Amino acid sequence: MSSKTYRLGVLEGDGIGPEIVPASVEIATAAARAAGVLVDWVTLPLGASAIETHGTPVPEETKDALAGLDGWYLGPHDSVSYPEPHKSALNPSGTLRKHFRLFANIRPAKSFPGAEAVCDNADLVIVRENTEGFYADRNTFAGTGEFMPTPDTAIMLGIITREATERVARVAFDLARSRRKKLTIVHKANVLRLTTGLFRTVCQEVAQDYPDVTVDDFHIDAMTVHLVRRAQDFDVLVTENMFGDILSDLAGEISGSLGTAPSINSSATTAMAQASHGSAPDIAGRNVANPVAMILSGAMLFEWLGAKHGDDRLAAVAQTIEMGVADAIAAGTSTRDLGGSASTTGFTAAVIEAIGTGQ
């Protein structure tokens, strides 16, 4: 058995982050202990508290430390409440994605038995290109990709490249091959012919290397309708940055709640677990936040690390976390956004109990 200790960063962030991130770490620690996996958790400053202590929401020492870790948990940020100039700068999530070139944002949407959902049998994954597209704050080497030639004119750059598209397409096709072997390309090539047209074309070219995967494509506006009407028919979706952000919020809500929508952001060498939802400052500190998305984001990180390191025990940690969450919800314990009444700490305790019972 491997004696490697995996070193994972803990960035609690803002709002409900200091509640849901520790809950996720507690559950992951229990699952790792059951699988015989050693984890060294490294807590680092980030967000509003880091502005107070370091003068910036993402200190250089945090980035330097993360570079030496196997991966990390990132809590939500509330950058709109930061003082200037931090409020107008690239937010902490975007900063880390850009700094570490985390090009693939993988966002599952899966319904849970026992939880209220618009579509009670959804099981899909959105693979979102993370470094360019129509997110102007991330698609340039320097600057934000937005500018105003006059006070009454604002321009945004939308950049699509063959290299970035092919890179994320291969991640999506590999994922589809490991699931139900079906992939949907989402674009707007009828109007954005050159940009999203290139995205669609490159994805279709990559498809030639995956003859076992069935491929179709839809315009972004049509895709929103299809998700609402028949989310259960889709497996893996691949799309550009802004389209992926919008679709994953929709998919998370129809499968139960944004509180259940996990994600990881990854490159070929590192990954960051990050819930798809925001910091929810209106409920921060009240012990009512749903930690499921953050918990399951952690499970995704362990699964990713298991594949990278060839360590089946890490995949077992991920599976244990997922089963613990599903068992707790199926047994009737959930937070209010899922139709239950459990607190954050109460739900966390129920998952840990389910993990212990399952072992």
PDB file of N, CA and C in Angstrom, residues 61-137:
ATOM      1  N   GLU A  61       1.886  34.561  -1.295  1.00  0.00           N
ATOM      2  CA  GLU A  61       2.275  33.389  -0.510  1.00  0.00           C
ATOM      3  C   GLU A  61       1.267  32.248  -0.656  1.00  0.00           C
ATOM      4  N   THR A  62      -0.007  32.594  -0.883  1.00  0.00           N
ATOM      5  CA  THR A  62      -1.018  31.564  -1.123  1.00  0.00           C
ATOM      6  C   THR A  62      -0.760  30.876  -2.455  1.00  0.00           C
ATOM      7  N   LYS A  63      -0.516  31.651  -3.496  1.00  0.00           N
ATOM      8  CA  LYS A  63      -0.231  31.059  -4.810  1.00  0.00           C
ATOM      9  C   LYS A  63       1.046  30.220  -4.776  1.00  0.00           C
ATOM     10  N   ASP A  64       2.061  30.708  -4.091  1.00  0.00           N
ATOM     11  CA  ASP A  64       3.314  29.950  -3.996  1.00  0.00           C
ATOM     12  C   ASP A  64       3.100  28.626  -3.272  1.00  0.00           C
ATOM     13  N   ALA A  65       2.310  28.661  -2.198  1.00  0.00           N
ATOM     14  CA  ALA A  65       2.053  27.430  -1.441  1.00  0.00           C
ATOM     15  C   ALA A  65       1.226  26.439  -2.259  1.00  0.00           C
ATOM     16  N   LEU A  66       0.222  26.934  -2.966  1.00  0.00           N
ATOM     17  CA  LEU A  66      -0.624  26.059  -3.771  1.00  0.00           C
ATOM     18  C   LEU A  66       0.193  25.332  -4.836  1.00  0.00           C
ATOM     19  N   ALA A  67       1.202  25.988  -5.366  1.00  0.00           N
ATOM     20  CA  ALA A  67       2.016  25.377  -6.414  1.00  0.00           C
ATOM     21  C   ALA A  67       2.729  24.115  -5.933  1.00  0.00           C
ATOM     22  N   GLY A  68       2.913  23.996  -4.623  1.00  0.00           N
ATOM     23  CA  GLY A  68       3.584  22.827  -4.085  1.00  0.00           C
ATOM     24  C   GLY A  68       2.650  21.762  -3.541  1.00  0.00           C
ATOM     25  N   LEU A  69       1.325  21.962  -3.709  1.00  0.00           N
ATOM     26  CA  LEU A  69       0.341  21.014  -3.186  1.00  0.00           C
ATOM     27  C   LEU A  69      -0.205  20.121  -4.296  1.00  0.00           C
ATOM     28  N   ASP A  70      -0.891  19.053  -3.885  1.00  0.00           N
ATOM     29  CA  ASP A  70      -1.478  18.131  -4.858  1.00  0.00           C
ATOM     30  C   ASP A  70      -2.786  18.657  -5.434  1.00  0.00           C
ATOM     31  N   GLY A  71      -3.435  19.571  -4.737  1.00  0.00           N
ATOM     32  CA  GLY A  71      -4.700  20.150  -5.164  1.00  0.00           C
ATOM     33  C   GLY A  71      -5.251  20.961  -4.011  1.00  0.00           C
ATOM     34  N   TRP A  72      -6.435  21.524  -4.180  1.00  0.00           N
ATOM     35  CA  TRP A  72      -6.984  22.318  -3.080  1.00  0.00           C
ATOM     36  C   TRP A  72      -8.485  22.495  -3.183  1.00  0.00           C
ATOM     37  N   TYR A  73      -9.086  22.825  -2.032  1.00  0.00           N
ATOM     38  CA  TYR A  73     -10.495  23.178  -1.926  1.00  0.00           C
ATOM     39  C   TYR A  73     -10.588  24.706  -1.927  1.00  0.00           C
ATOM     40  N   LEU A  74     -11.401  25.263  -2.812  1.00  0.00           N
ATOM     41  CA  LEU A  74     -11.631  26.705  -2.852  1.00  0.00           C
ATOM     42  C   LEU A  74     -13.066  27.006  -2.458  1.00  0.00           C
ATOM     43  N   GLY A  75     -13.239  27.778  -1.385  1.00  0.00           N
ATOM     44  CA  GLY A  75     -14.571  28.203  -0.991  1.00  0.00           C
ATOM     45  C   GLY A  75     -15.059  29.344  -1.871  1.00  0.00           C
ATOM     46  N   PRO A  76     -16.326  29.706  -1.780  1.00  0.00           N
ATOM     47  CA  PRO A  76     -16.873  30.797  -2.596  1.00  0.00           C
ATOM     48  C   PRO A  76     -16.309  32.144  -2.167  1.00  0.00           C
ATOM     49  N   HIS A  77     -16.345  33.105  -3.073  1.00  0.00           N
ATOM     50  CA  HIS A  77     -15.871  34.450  -2.757  1.00  0.00           C
ATOM     51  C   HIS A  77     -17.001  35.459  -2.940  1.00  0.00           C
ATOM     52  N   ASP A  78     -16.873  36.561  -2.248  1.00  0.00           N
ATOM     53  CA  ASP A  78     -17.864  37.644  -2.325  1.00  0.00           C
ATOM     54  C   ASP A  78     -17.144  38.908  -2.790  1.00  0.00           C
ATOM     55  N   SER A  79     -16.560  38.846  -3.984  1.00  0.00           N
ATOM     56  CA  SER A  79     -15.707  39.925  -4.461  1.00  0.00           C
ATOM     57  C   SER A  79     -16.468  41.229  -4.695  1.00  0.00           C
ATOM     58  N   VAL A  80     -17.789  41.161  -4.895  1.00  0.00           N
ATOM     59  CA  VAL A  80     -18.548  42.401  -5.117  1.00  0.00           C
ATOM     60  C   VAL A  80     -18.570  43.268  -3.865  1.00  0.00           C
ATOM     61  N   SER A  81     -18.278  42.695  -2.712  1.00  0.00           N
ATOM     62  CA  SER A  81     -18.267  43.475  -1.482  1.00  0.00           C
ATOM     63  C   SER A  81     -16.860  43.920  -1.084  1.00  0.00           C
ATOM     64  N   TYR A  82     -15.855  43.546  -1.874  1.00  0.00           N
ATOM     65  CA  TYR A  82     -14.494  43.956  -1.553  1.00  0.00           C
ATOM     66  C   TYR A  82     -14.335  45.465  -1.770  1.00  0.00           C
ATOM     67  N   PRO A  83     -13.454  46.093  -1.041  1.00  0.00           N
ATOM     68  CA  PRO A  83     -13.153  47.502  -1.305  1.00  0.00           C
ATOM     69  C   PRO A  83     -12.337  47.632  -2.595  1.00  0.00           C
ATOM     70  N   GLU A  84     -12.424  48.771  -3.240  1.00  0.00           N
ATOM     71  CA  GLU A  84     -11.576  49.017  -4.403  1.00  0.00           C
ATOM     72  C   GLU A  84     -10.117  49.167  -3.938  1.00  0.00           C
ATOM     73  N   PRO A  85      -9.147  48.769  -4.785  1.00  0.00           N
ATOM     74  CA  PRO A  85      -9.313  48.345  -6.182  1.00  0.00           C
ATOM     75  C   PRO A  85      -9.625  46.861  -6.346  1.00  0.00           C
ATOM     76  N   HIS A  86      -9.775  46.138  -5.250  1.00  0.00           N
ATOM     77  CA  HIS A  86      -9.966  44.687  -5.328  1.00  0.00           C
ATOM     78  C   HIS A  86     -11.308  44.311  -5.941  1.00  0.00           C
ATOM     79  N   LYS A  87     -12.317  45.125  -5.708  1.00  0.00           N
ATOM     80  CA  LYS A  87     -13.650  44.846  -6.249  1.00  0.00           C
ATOM     81  C   LYS A  87     -13.642  44.797  -7.776  1.00  0.00           C
ATOM     82  N   SER A  88     -12.868  45.667  -8.411  1.00  0.00           N
ATOM     83  CA  SER A  88     -12.850  45.751  -9.869  1.00  0.00           C
ATOM     84  C   SER A  88     -11.819  44.823 -10.498  1.00  0.00           C
ATOM     85  N   ALA A  89     -10.980  44.198  -9.698  1.00  0.00           N
ATOM     86  CA  ALA A  89      -9.953  43.305 -10.219  1.00  0.00           C
ATOM     87  C   ALA A  89     -10.528  41.912 -10.479  1.00  0.00           C
ATOM     88  N   LEU A  90      -9.756  41.080 -11.143  1.00  0.00           N
ATOM     89  CA  LEU A  90     -10.152  39.693 -11.376  1.00  0.00           C
ATOM     90  C   LEU A  90     -10.398  39.021 -10.030  1.00  0.00           C
ATOM     91  N   ASN A  91     -11.537  38.332  -9.900  1.00  0.00           N
ATOM     92  CA  ASN A  91     -11.894  37.747  -8.608  1.00  0.00           C
ATOM     93  C   ASN A  91     -10.973  36.573  -8.243  1.00  0.00           C
ATOM     94  N   PRO A  92     -10.992  36.126  -6.983  1.00  0.00           N
ATOM     95  CA  PRO A  92     -10.071  35.075  -6.550  1.00  0.00           C
ATOM     96  C   PRO A  92     -10.158  33.795  -7.372  1.00  0.00           C
ATOM     97  N   SER A  93     -11.365  33.370  -7.702  1.00  0.00           N
ATOM     98  CA  SER A  93     -11.513  32.158  -8.502  1.00  0.00           C
ATOM     99  C   SER A  93     -10.863  32.332  -9.869  1.00  0.00           C
ATOM    100  N   GLY A  94     -11.193  33.433 -10.546  1.00  0.00           N
ATOM    101  CA  GLY A  94     -10.606  33.688 -11.855  1.00  0.00           C
ATOM    102  C   GLY A  94      -9.101  33.838 -11.786  1.00  0.00           C
ATOM    103  N   THR A  95      -8.616  34.464 -10.721  1.00  0.00           N
ATOM    104  CA  THR A  95      -7.178  34.641 -10.551  1.00  0.00           C
ATOM    105  C   THR A  95      -6.462  33.304 -10.468  1.00  0.00           C
ATOM    106  N   LEU A  96      -7.005  32.379  -9.673  1.00  0.00           N
ATOM    107  CA  LEU A  96      -6.367  31.072  -9.522  1.00  0.00           C
ATOM    108  C   LEU A  96      -6.500  30.235 -10.784  1.00  0.00           C
ATOM    109  N   ARG A  97      -7.655  30.291 -11.439  1.00  0.00           N
ATOM    110  CA  ARG A  97      -7.822  29.547 -12.686  1.00  0.00           C
ATOM    111  C   ARG A  97      -6.822  30.033 -13.732  1.00  0.00           C
ATOM    112  N   LYS A  98      -6.667  31.348 -13.809  1.00  0.00           N
ATOM    113  CA  LYS A  98      -5.768  31.920 -14.812  1.00  0.00           C
ATOM    114  C   LYS A  98      -4.306  31.663 -14.448  1.00  0.00           C
ATOM    115  N   HIS A  99      -3.956  31.862 -13.184  1.00  0.00           N
ATOM    116  CA  HIS A  99      -2.564  31.700 -12.746  1.00  0.00           C
ATOM    117  C   HIS A  99      -2.076  30.272 -12.950  1.00  0.00           C
ATOM    118  N   PHE A 100      -2.927  29.290 -12.631  1.00  0.00           N
ATOM    119  CA  PHE A 100      -2.522  27.890 -12.737  1.00  0.00           C
ATOM    120  C   PHE A 100      -2.977  27.238 -14.046  1.00  0.00           C
ATOM    121  N   ARG A 101      -3.534  28.038 -14.952  1.00  0.00           N
ATOM    122  CA  ARG A 101      -3.966  27.558 -16.279  1.00  0.00           C
ATOM    123  C   ARG A 101      -4.892  26.349 -16.151  1.00  0.00           C
ATOM    124  N   LEU A 102      -5.886  26.495 -15.295  1.00  0.00           N
ATOM    125  CA  LEU A 102      -6.865  25.426 -15.075  1.00  0.00           C
ATOM    126  C   LEU A 102      -7.908  25.497 -16.185  1.00  0.00           C
ATOM    127  N   PHE A 103      -7.635  24.834 -17.281  1.00  0.00           N
ATOM    128  CA  PHE A 103      -8.388  25.059 -18.523  1.00  0.00           C
ATOM    129  C   PHE A 103      -9.720  24.329 -18.588  1.00  0.00           C
ATOM    130  N   ALA A 104      -9.911  23.306 -17.759  1.00  0.00           N
ATOM    131  CA  ALA A 104     -11.141  22.510 -17.836  1.00  0.00           C
ATOM    132  C   ALA A 104     -11.959  22.681 -16.564  1.00  0.00           C
ATOM    133  N   ASN A 105     -13.177  23.182 -16.709  1.00  0.00           N
ATOM    134  CA  ASN A 105     -14.106  23.281 -15.591  1.00  0.00           C
ATOM    135  C   ASN A 105     -15.166  22.200 -15.785  1.00  0.00           C
ATOM    136  N   ILE A 106     -15.162  21.205 -14.916  1.00  0.00           N
ATOM    137  CA  ILE A 106     -16.036  20.043 -15.058  1.00  0.00           C
ATOM    138  C   ILE A 106     -17.137  20.142 -14.014  1.00  0.00           C
ATOM    139  N   ARG A 107     -18.403  20.224 -14.484  1.00  0.00           N
ATOM    140  CA  ARG A 107     -19.536  20.473 -13.592  1.00  0.00           C
ATOM    141  C   ARG A 107     -20.641  19.427 -13.789  1.00  0.00           C
ATOM    142  N   PRO A 108     -20.729  18.440 -12.915  1.00  0.00           N
ATOM    143  CA  PRO A 108     -21.810  17.453 -12.998  1.00  0.00           C
ATOM    144  C   PRO A 108     -23.131  18.032 -12.500  1.00  0.00           C
ATOM    145  N   ALA A 109     -24.218  17.464 -12.966  1.00  0.00           N
ATOM    146  CA  ALA A 109     -25.555  17.776 -12.452  1.00  0.00           C
ATOM    147  C   ALA A 109     -26.299  16.449 -12.355  1.00  0.00           C
ATOM    148  N   LYS A 110     -26.515  15.994 -11.122  1.00  0.00           N
ATOM    149  CA  LYS A 110     -27.127  14.686 -10.904  1.00  0.00           C
ATOM    150  C   LYS A 110     -28.191  14.796  -9.831  1.00  0.00           C
ATOM    151  N   SER A 111     -29.367  14.283 -10.132  1.00  0.00           N
ATOM    152  CA  SER A 111     -30.468  14.319  -9.181  1.00  0.00           C
ATOM    153  C   SER A 111     -30.231  13.318  -8.050  1.00  0.00           C
ATOM    154  N   PHE A 112     -30.703  13.674  -6.847  1.00  0.00           N
ATOM    155  CA  PHE A 112     -30.577  12.789  -5.697  1.00  0.00           C
ATOM    156  C   PHE A 112     -31.936  12.242  -5.308  1.00  0.00           C
ATOM    157  N   PRO A 113     -32.074  10.915  -5.154  1.00  0.00           N
ATOM    158  CA  PRO A 113     -33.315  10.363  -4.610  1.00  0.00           C
ATOM    159  C   PRO A 113     -33.589  10.962  -3.229  1.00  0.00           C
ATOM    160  N   GLY A 114     -34.784  11.409  -3.018  1.00  0.00           N
ATOM    161  CA  GLY A 114     -35.141  11.994  -1.742  1.00  0.00           C
ATOM    162  C   GLY A 114     -35.051  13.500  -1.713  1.00  0.00           C
ATOM    163  N   ALA A 115     -34.492  14.103  -2.771  1.00  0.00           N
ATOM    164  CA  ALA A 115     -34.397  15.562  -2.839  1.00  0.00           C
ATOM    165  C   ALA A 115     -35.346  16.079  -3.914  1.00  0.00           C
ATOM    166  N   GLU A 116     -35.899  17.264  -3.690  1.00  0.00           N
ATOM    167  CA  GLU A 116     -36.797  17.852  -4.674  1.00  0.00           C
ATOM    168  C   GLU A 116     -36.000  18.296  -5.898  1.00  0.00           C
ATOM    169  N   ALA A 117     -36.486  17.969  -7.088  1.00  0.00           N
ATOM    170  CA  ALA A 117     -35.797  18.342  -8.319  1.00  0.00           C
ATOM    171  C   ALA A 117     -36.806  18.531  -9.438  1.00  0.00           C
ATOM    172  N   VAL A 118     -36.491  19.428 -10.365  1.00  0.00           N
ATOM    173  CA  VAL A 118     -37.319  19.609 -11.554  1.00  0.00           C
ATOM    174  C   VAL A 118     -37.244  18.361 -12.426  1.00  0.00           C
ATOM    175  N   CYS A 119     -36.030  17.822 -12.549  1.00  0.00           N
ATOM    176  CA  CYS A 119     -35.807  16.583 -13.291  1.00  0.00           C
ATOM    177  C   CYS A 119     -35.199  15.575 -12.329  1.00  0.00           C
ATOM    178  N   ASP A 120     -35.960  14.555 -11.957  1.00  0.00           N
ATOM    179  CA  ASP A 120     -35.499  13.661 -10.897  1.00  0.00           C
ATOM    180  C   ASP A 120     -34.615  12.522 -11.393  1.00  0.00           C
ATOM    181  N   ASN A 121     -34.279  12.511 -12.692  1.00  0.00           N
ATOM    182  CA  ASN A 121     -33.374  11.473 -13.185  1.00  0.00           C
ATOM    183  C   ASN A 121     -32.282  12.054 -14.081  1.00  0.00           C
ATOM    184  N   ALA A 122     -31.884  13.279 -13.803  1.00  0.00           N
ATOM    185  CA  ALA A 122     -30.785  13.887 -14.553  1.00  0.00           C
ATOM    186  C   ALA A 122     -29.449  13.308 -14.089  1.00  0.00           C
ATOM    187  N   ASP A 123     -28.541  13.098 -15.018  1.00  0.00           N
ATOM    188  CA  ASP A 123     -27.187  12.650 -14.707  1.00  0.00           C
ATOM    189  C   ASP A 123     -26.295  13.057 -15.873  1.00  0.00           C
ATOM    190  N   LEU A 124     -25.838  14.286 -15.846  1.00  0.00           N
ATOM    191  CA  LEU A 124     -25.030  14.814 -16.945  1.00  0.00           C
ATOM    192  C   LEU A 124     -23.838  15.581 -16.404  1.00  0.00           C
ATOM    193  N   VAL A 125     -22.890  15.877 -17.292  1.00  0.00           N
ATOM    194  CA  VAL A 125     -21.703  16.646 -16.919  1.00  0.00           C
ATOM    195  C   VAL A 125     -21.456  17.711 -17.977  1.00  0.00           C
ATOM    196  N   ILE A 126     -21.252  18.938 -17.527  1.00  0.00           N
ATOM    197  CA  ILE A 126     -20.897  20.023 -18.441  1.00  0.00           C
ATOM    198  C   ILE A 126     -19.397  20.262 -18.331  1.00  0.00           C
ATOM    199  N   VAL A 127     -18.719  20.196 -19.469  1.00  0.00           N
ATOM    200  CA  VAL A 127     -17.290  20.475 -19.535  1.00  0.00           C
ATOM    201  C   VAL A 127     -17.128  21.846 -20.183  1.00  0.00           C
ATOM    202  N   ARG A 128     -16.643  22.773 -19.407  1.00  0.00           N
ATOM    203  CA  ARG A 128     -16.570  24.180 -19.792  1.00  0.00           C
ATOM    204  C   ARG A 128     -15.116  24.598 -20.020  1.00  0.00           C
ATOM    205  N   GLU A 129     -14.827  25.114 -21.204  1.00  0.00           N
ATOM    206  CA  GLU A 129     -13.486  25.661 -21.454  1.00  0.00           C
ATOM    207  C   GLU A 129     -13.308  26.878 -20.559  1.00  0.00           C
ATOM    208  N   ASN A 130     -12.184  26.965 -19.876  1.00  0.00           N
ATOM    209  CA  ASN A 130     -12.055  27.850 -18.733  1.00  0.00           C
ATOM    210  C   ASN A 130     -11.132  29.050 -18.932  1.00  0.00           C
ATOM    211  N   THR A 131     -10.494  29.165 -20.093  1.00  0.00           N
ATOM    212  CA  THR A 131      -9.429  30.170 -20.207  1.00  0.00           C
ATOM    213  C   THR A 131      -9.693  31.254 -21.248  1.00  0.00           C
ATOM    214  N   GLU A 132     -10.732  31.099 -22.077  1.00  0.00           N
ATOM    215  CA  GLU A 132     -10.953  32.110 -23.118  1.00  0.00           C
ATOM    216  C   GLU A 132     -12.442  32.285 -23.377  1.00  0.00           C
ATOM    217  N   GLY A 133     -12.894  32.271 -24.613  1.00  0.00           N
ATOM    218  CA  GLY A 133     -14.303  32.437 -24.923  1.00  0.00           C
ATOM    219  C   GLY A 133     -14.786  33.841 -24.625  1.00  0.00           C
ATOM    220  N   PHE A 134     -15.989  33.944 -24.059  1.00  0.00           N
ATOM    221  CA  PHE A 134     -16.614  35.237 -23.815  1.00  0.00           C
ATOM    222  C   PHE A 134     -16.495  35.695 -22.365  1.00  0.00           C
ATOM    223  N   TYR A 135     -15.517  35.146 -21.652  1.00  0.00           N
ATOM    224  CA  TYR A 135     -15.164  35.665 -20.341  1.00  0.00           C
ATOM    225  C   TYR A 135     -13.929  36.535 -20.528  1.00  0.00           C
ATOM    226  N   ALA A 136     -14.152  37.819 -20.725  1.00  0.00           N
ATOM    227  CA  ALA A 136     -13.061  38.709 -21.113  1.00  0.00           C
ATOM    228  C   ALA A 136     -12.021  38.909 -20.018  1.00  0.00           C
ATOM    229  N   ASP A 137     -12.371  38.589 -18.767  1.00  0.00           N
ATOM    230  CA  ASP A 137     -11.394  38.792 -17.697  1.00  0.00           C
ATOM    231  C   ASP A 137     -10.366  37.670 -17.620  1.00  0.00           C
TER     232      ASP A 137
END
